[in-house]
Amino acid sequence: MRIVKFLNKHLEEYLILIFFSAMTLLILCQIVFRYVFSMPLAWTEELARYIFIWLIYIGASYAIVLNKHLKVEIILVLLNDKKKRYLSLLSNFFFMIFSVIIVYYGVLMVYTMLFVRKQNSPVLKIPMGIIYSAVPFCAFLMLIRIIQHSILLIKKGKKAEQ
């Protein structure tokens, strides 16, 4: 149970830390090998690019945790707290629908890349389905986070009404 609570609270933070550190080390290795040893490594650039893709999608999920996604707040400023919660819940509902659609089509895309096209990356020969799996995985993570955010909004509304 402690592990679940820890992951619930810090999953994106640690994934971002690990992926960003790995990407930085790969780029540093590329610089050292290219300019010090005059032996550029082709695979470091490709792997850093794929890590960056995962990093972007994990960051989108982390933005939900921090409630930092872009939004137009001009209407929210004019509303009272109760109406703000309703509008935020409506926005979350549409975000959930969007996330479900992205998960569904993302899984289809990953399946196609792994089992139909069987496409591999040029240098590393990693199946592209693994790279593309960032889309449905992180969309599912966003879906979980937006559901958690909605539950918190509902609980906050019930406390305010009491």
Short mmCIF file of C-alpha atoms in Angstrom, two decimals:
data_model
loop_
_atom_site.label_atom_id
_atom_site.label_comp_id
_atom_site.label_asym_id
_atom_site.label_seq_id
_atom_site.Cartn_x
_atom_site.Cartn_y
_atom_site.Cartn_z
CA MET A 1 0.00 0.00 0.00
CA ARG A 2 2.89 2.37 0.75
CA ILE A 3 4.32 1.76 -2.70
CA VAL A 4 1.00 2.58 -4.34
CA LYS A 5 0.72 5.82 -2.36
CA PHE A 6 4.30 6.71 -3.22
CA LEU A 7 3.78 6.03 -6.93
CA ASN A 8 0.50 7.92 -6.89
CA LYS A 9 2.26 10.95 -5.49
CA HIS A 10 5.65 10.82 -7.24
CA LEU A 11 5.46 8.59 -10.36
CA GLU A 12 5.77 11.33 -12.96
CA GLU A 13 8.41 13.21 -10.95
CA TYR A 14 10.72 10.21 -10.84
CA LEU A 15 10.09 9.19 -14.44
CA ILE A 16 10.90 12.73 -15.57
CA LEU A 17 14.04 12.73 -13.43
CA ILE A 18 15.21 9.37 -14.79
CA PHE A 19 14.43 10.13 -18.43
CA PHE A 20 15.86 13.66 -18.33
CA SER A 21 19.06 12.41 -16.66
CA ALA A 22 19.42 9.60 -19.20
CA MET A 23 18.84 11.98 -22.10
CA THR A 24 21.40 14.44 -20.72
CA LEU A 25 24.00 11.69 -20.25
CA LEU A 26 23.43 10.40 -23.77
CA ILE A 27 23.87 13.85 -25.27
CA LEU A 28 26.98 14.42 -23.14
CA CYS A 29 28.41 11.09 -24.36
CA GLN A 30 27.69 12.12 -27.93
CA ILE A 31 29.51 15.43 -27.45
CA VAL A 32 32.53 13.79 -25.80
CA PHE A 33 32.83 11.04 -28.39
CA ARG A 34 32.37 13.44 -31.30
CA TYR A 35 34.73 16.23 -30.24
CA VAL A 36 37.25 14.47 -28.00
CA PHE A 37 37.61 11.09 -29.71
CA SER A 38 36.40 12.11 -33.21
CA MET A 39 34.10 9.07 -33.19
CA PRO A 40 30.45 10.18 -33.30
CA LEU A 41 27.96 7.68 -31.91
CA ALA A 42 24.86 7.43 -34.09
CA TRP A 43 22.76 5.55 -31.56
CA THR A 44 22.97 8.18 -28.80
CA GLU A 45 21.15 10.80 -30.84
CA GLU A 46 18.38 8.39 -31.78
CA LEU A 47 17.91 7.10 -28.24
CA ALA A 48 17.93 10.65 -26.81
CA ARG A 49 15.20 11.57 -29.30
CA TYR A 50 13.03 8.64 -28.23
CA ILE A 51 13.57 9.40 -24.55
CA PHE A 52 12.57 13.00 -25.26
CA ILE A 53 9.30 11.79 -26.81
CA TRP A 54 8.50 9.84 -23.65
CA LEU A 55 9.54 12.81 -21.53
CA ILE A 56 7.07 15.13 -23.28
CA TYR A 57 4.12 12.79 -22.74
CA ILE A 58 5.03 12.13 -19.10
CA GLY A 59 5.31 15.88 -18.63
CA ALA A 60 1.76 16.29 -19.93
CA SER A 61 0.55 13.91 -17.23
CA TYR A 62 2.60 15.74 -14.60
CA ALA A 63 1.01 19.02 -15.69
CA ILE A 64 -2.36 17.54 -14.68
CA VAL A 65 -0.98 16.64 -11.25
CA LEU A 66 0.17 20.25 -10.81
CA ASN A 67 -2.97 21.66 -12.48
CA LYS A 68 -0.77 23.56 -14.94
CA HIS A 69 -2.34 22.72 -18.30
CA LEU A 70 -3.17 25.69 -20.46
CA LYS A 71 -6.68 26.99 -19.99
CA VAL A 72 -8.66 30.12 -20.69
CA GLU A 73 -9.54 31.53 -17.29
CA ILE A 74 -11.44 34.64 -18.31
CA ILE A 75 -14.77 32.93 -17.65
CA LEU A 76 -13.59 31.29 -14.41
CA VAL A 77 -12.65 34.68 -12.96
CA LEU A 78 -16.23 35.87 -13.36
CA LEU A 79 -17.83 32.85 -11.65
CA ASN A 80 -18.33 31.93 -8.00
CA ASP A 81 -16.64 28.85 -6.51
CA LYS A 82 -19.55 26.48 -7.10
CA LYS A 83 -19.84 27.40 -10.78
CA LYS A 84 -16.06 27.22 -11.17
CA ARG A 85 -16.14 23.63 -9.90
CA TYR A 86 -18.95 22.71 -12.31
CA LEU A 87 -17.11 24.26 -15.24
CA SER A 88 -13.87 22.55 -14.20
CA LEU A 89 -15.70 19.21 -13.95
CA LEU A 90 -17.19 19.74 -17.40
CA SER A 91 -13.73 20.54 -18.74
CA ASN A 92 -12.35 17.42 -17.04
CA PHE A 93 -15.14 15.35 -18.59
CA PHE A 94 -14.13 16.46 -22.08
CA PHE A 95 -10.48 15.85 -21.21
CA MET A 96 -11.42 12.30 -20.11
CA ILE A 97 -13.21 11.66 -23.41
CA PHE A 98 -10.20 12.98 -25.31
CA SER A 99 -7.84 10.78 -23.26
CA VAL A 100 -9.96 7.66 -23.87
CA ILE A 101 -9.91 8.36 -27.61
CA ILE A 102 -6.13 8.84 -27.56
CA VAL A 103 -5.66 5.62 -25.57
CA TYR A 104 -7.86 3.66 -27.98
CA TYR A 105 -6.24 4.92 -31.18
CA GLY A 106 -2.80 4.86 -29.56
CA VAL A 107 -3.19 1.16 -28.77
CA LEU A 108 -4.27 0.54 -32.37
CA MET A 109 -1.22 2.44 -33.60
CA VAL A 110 1.13 0.48 -31.32
CA TYR A 111 -0.46 -2.82 -32.37
CA THR A 112 -0.04 -1.87 -36.02
CA MET A 113 3.60 -0.91 -35.54
CA LEU A 114 4.44 -4.05 -33.56
CA PHE A 115 2.51 -6.75 -35.38
CA VAL A 116 1.45 -5.49 -38.80
CA ARG A 117 4.21 -3.23 -40.07
CA LYS A 118 6.91 -4.58 -37.75
CA GLN A 119 8.86 -1.35 -38.21
CA ASN A 120 12.15 -0.90 -36.35
CA SER A 121 14.15 2.23 -35.62
CA PRO A 122 16.94 2.92 -38.14
CA VAL A 123 20.03 2.62 -35.92
CA LEU A 124 19.01 0.84 -32.71
CA LYS A 125 16.55 -1.56 -34.37
CA ILE A 126 14.09 -0.99 -31.51
CA PRO A 127 10.51 -1.83 -32.53
CA MET A 128 8.80 1.51 -33.22
CA GLY A 129 5.75 0.23 -31.38
CA ILE A 130 7.72 0.57 -28.14
CA ILE A 131 8.48 4.20 -28.95
CA TYR A 132 4.89 4.89 -29.99
CA SER A 133 3.56 3.22 -26.84
CA ALA A 134 4.34 6.50 -25.06
CA VAL A 135 1.11 7.88 -26.53
CA PRO A 136 -1.43 5.39 -25.10
CA PHE A 137 0.54 4.80 -21.89
CA CYS A 138 0.77 8.48 -21.00
CA ALA A 139 -2.77 9.20 -22.21
CA PHE A 140 -3.94 6.48 -19.81
CA LEU A 141 -1.83 8.06 -17.07
CA MET A 142 -3.43 11.43 -17.90
CA LEU A 143 -6.86 9.80 -17.73
CA ILE A 144 -6.11 8.47 -14.24
CA ARG A 145 -4.81 11.87 -13.13
CA ILE A 146 -7.80 13.77 -14.51
CA ILE A 147 -10.17 11.33 -12.76
CA GLN A 148 -8.27 11.93 -9.51
CA HIS A 149 -8.52 15.69 -10.07
CA SER A 150 -12.27 15.39 -10.69
CA ILE A 151 -12.76 13.37 -7.51
CA LEU A 152 -10.90 16.05 -5.55
CA LEU A 153 -13.13 18.74 -7.09
CA ILE A 154 -16.26 16.79 -6.12
CA LYS A 155 -15.00 16.24 -2.56
CA LYS A 156 -14.09 19.90 -2.29
CA GLY A 157 -17.60 20.83 -3.41
CA LYS A 158 -19.22 18.55 -0.83
CA LYS A 159 -17.08 20.04 1.95
CA ALA A 160 -18.00 23.58 0.87
CA GLU A 161 -21.72 22.74 0.93
CA GLN A 162 -21.58 21.40 4.50
#
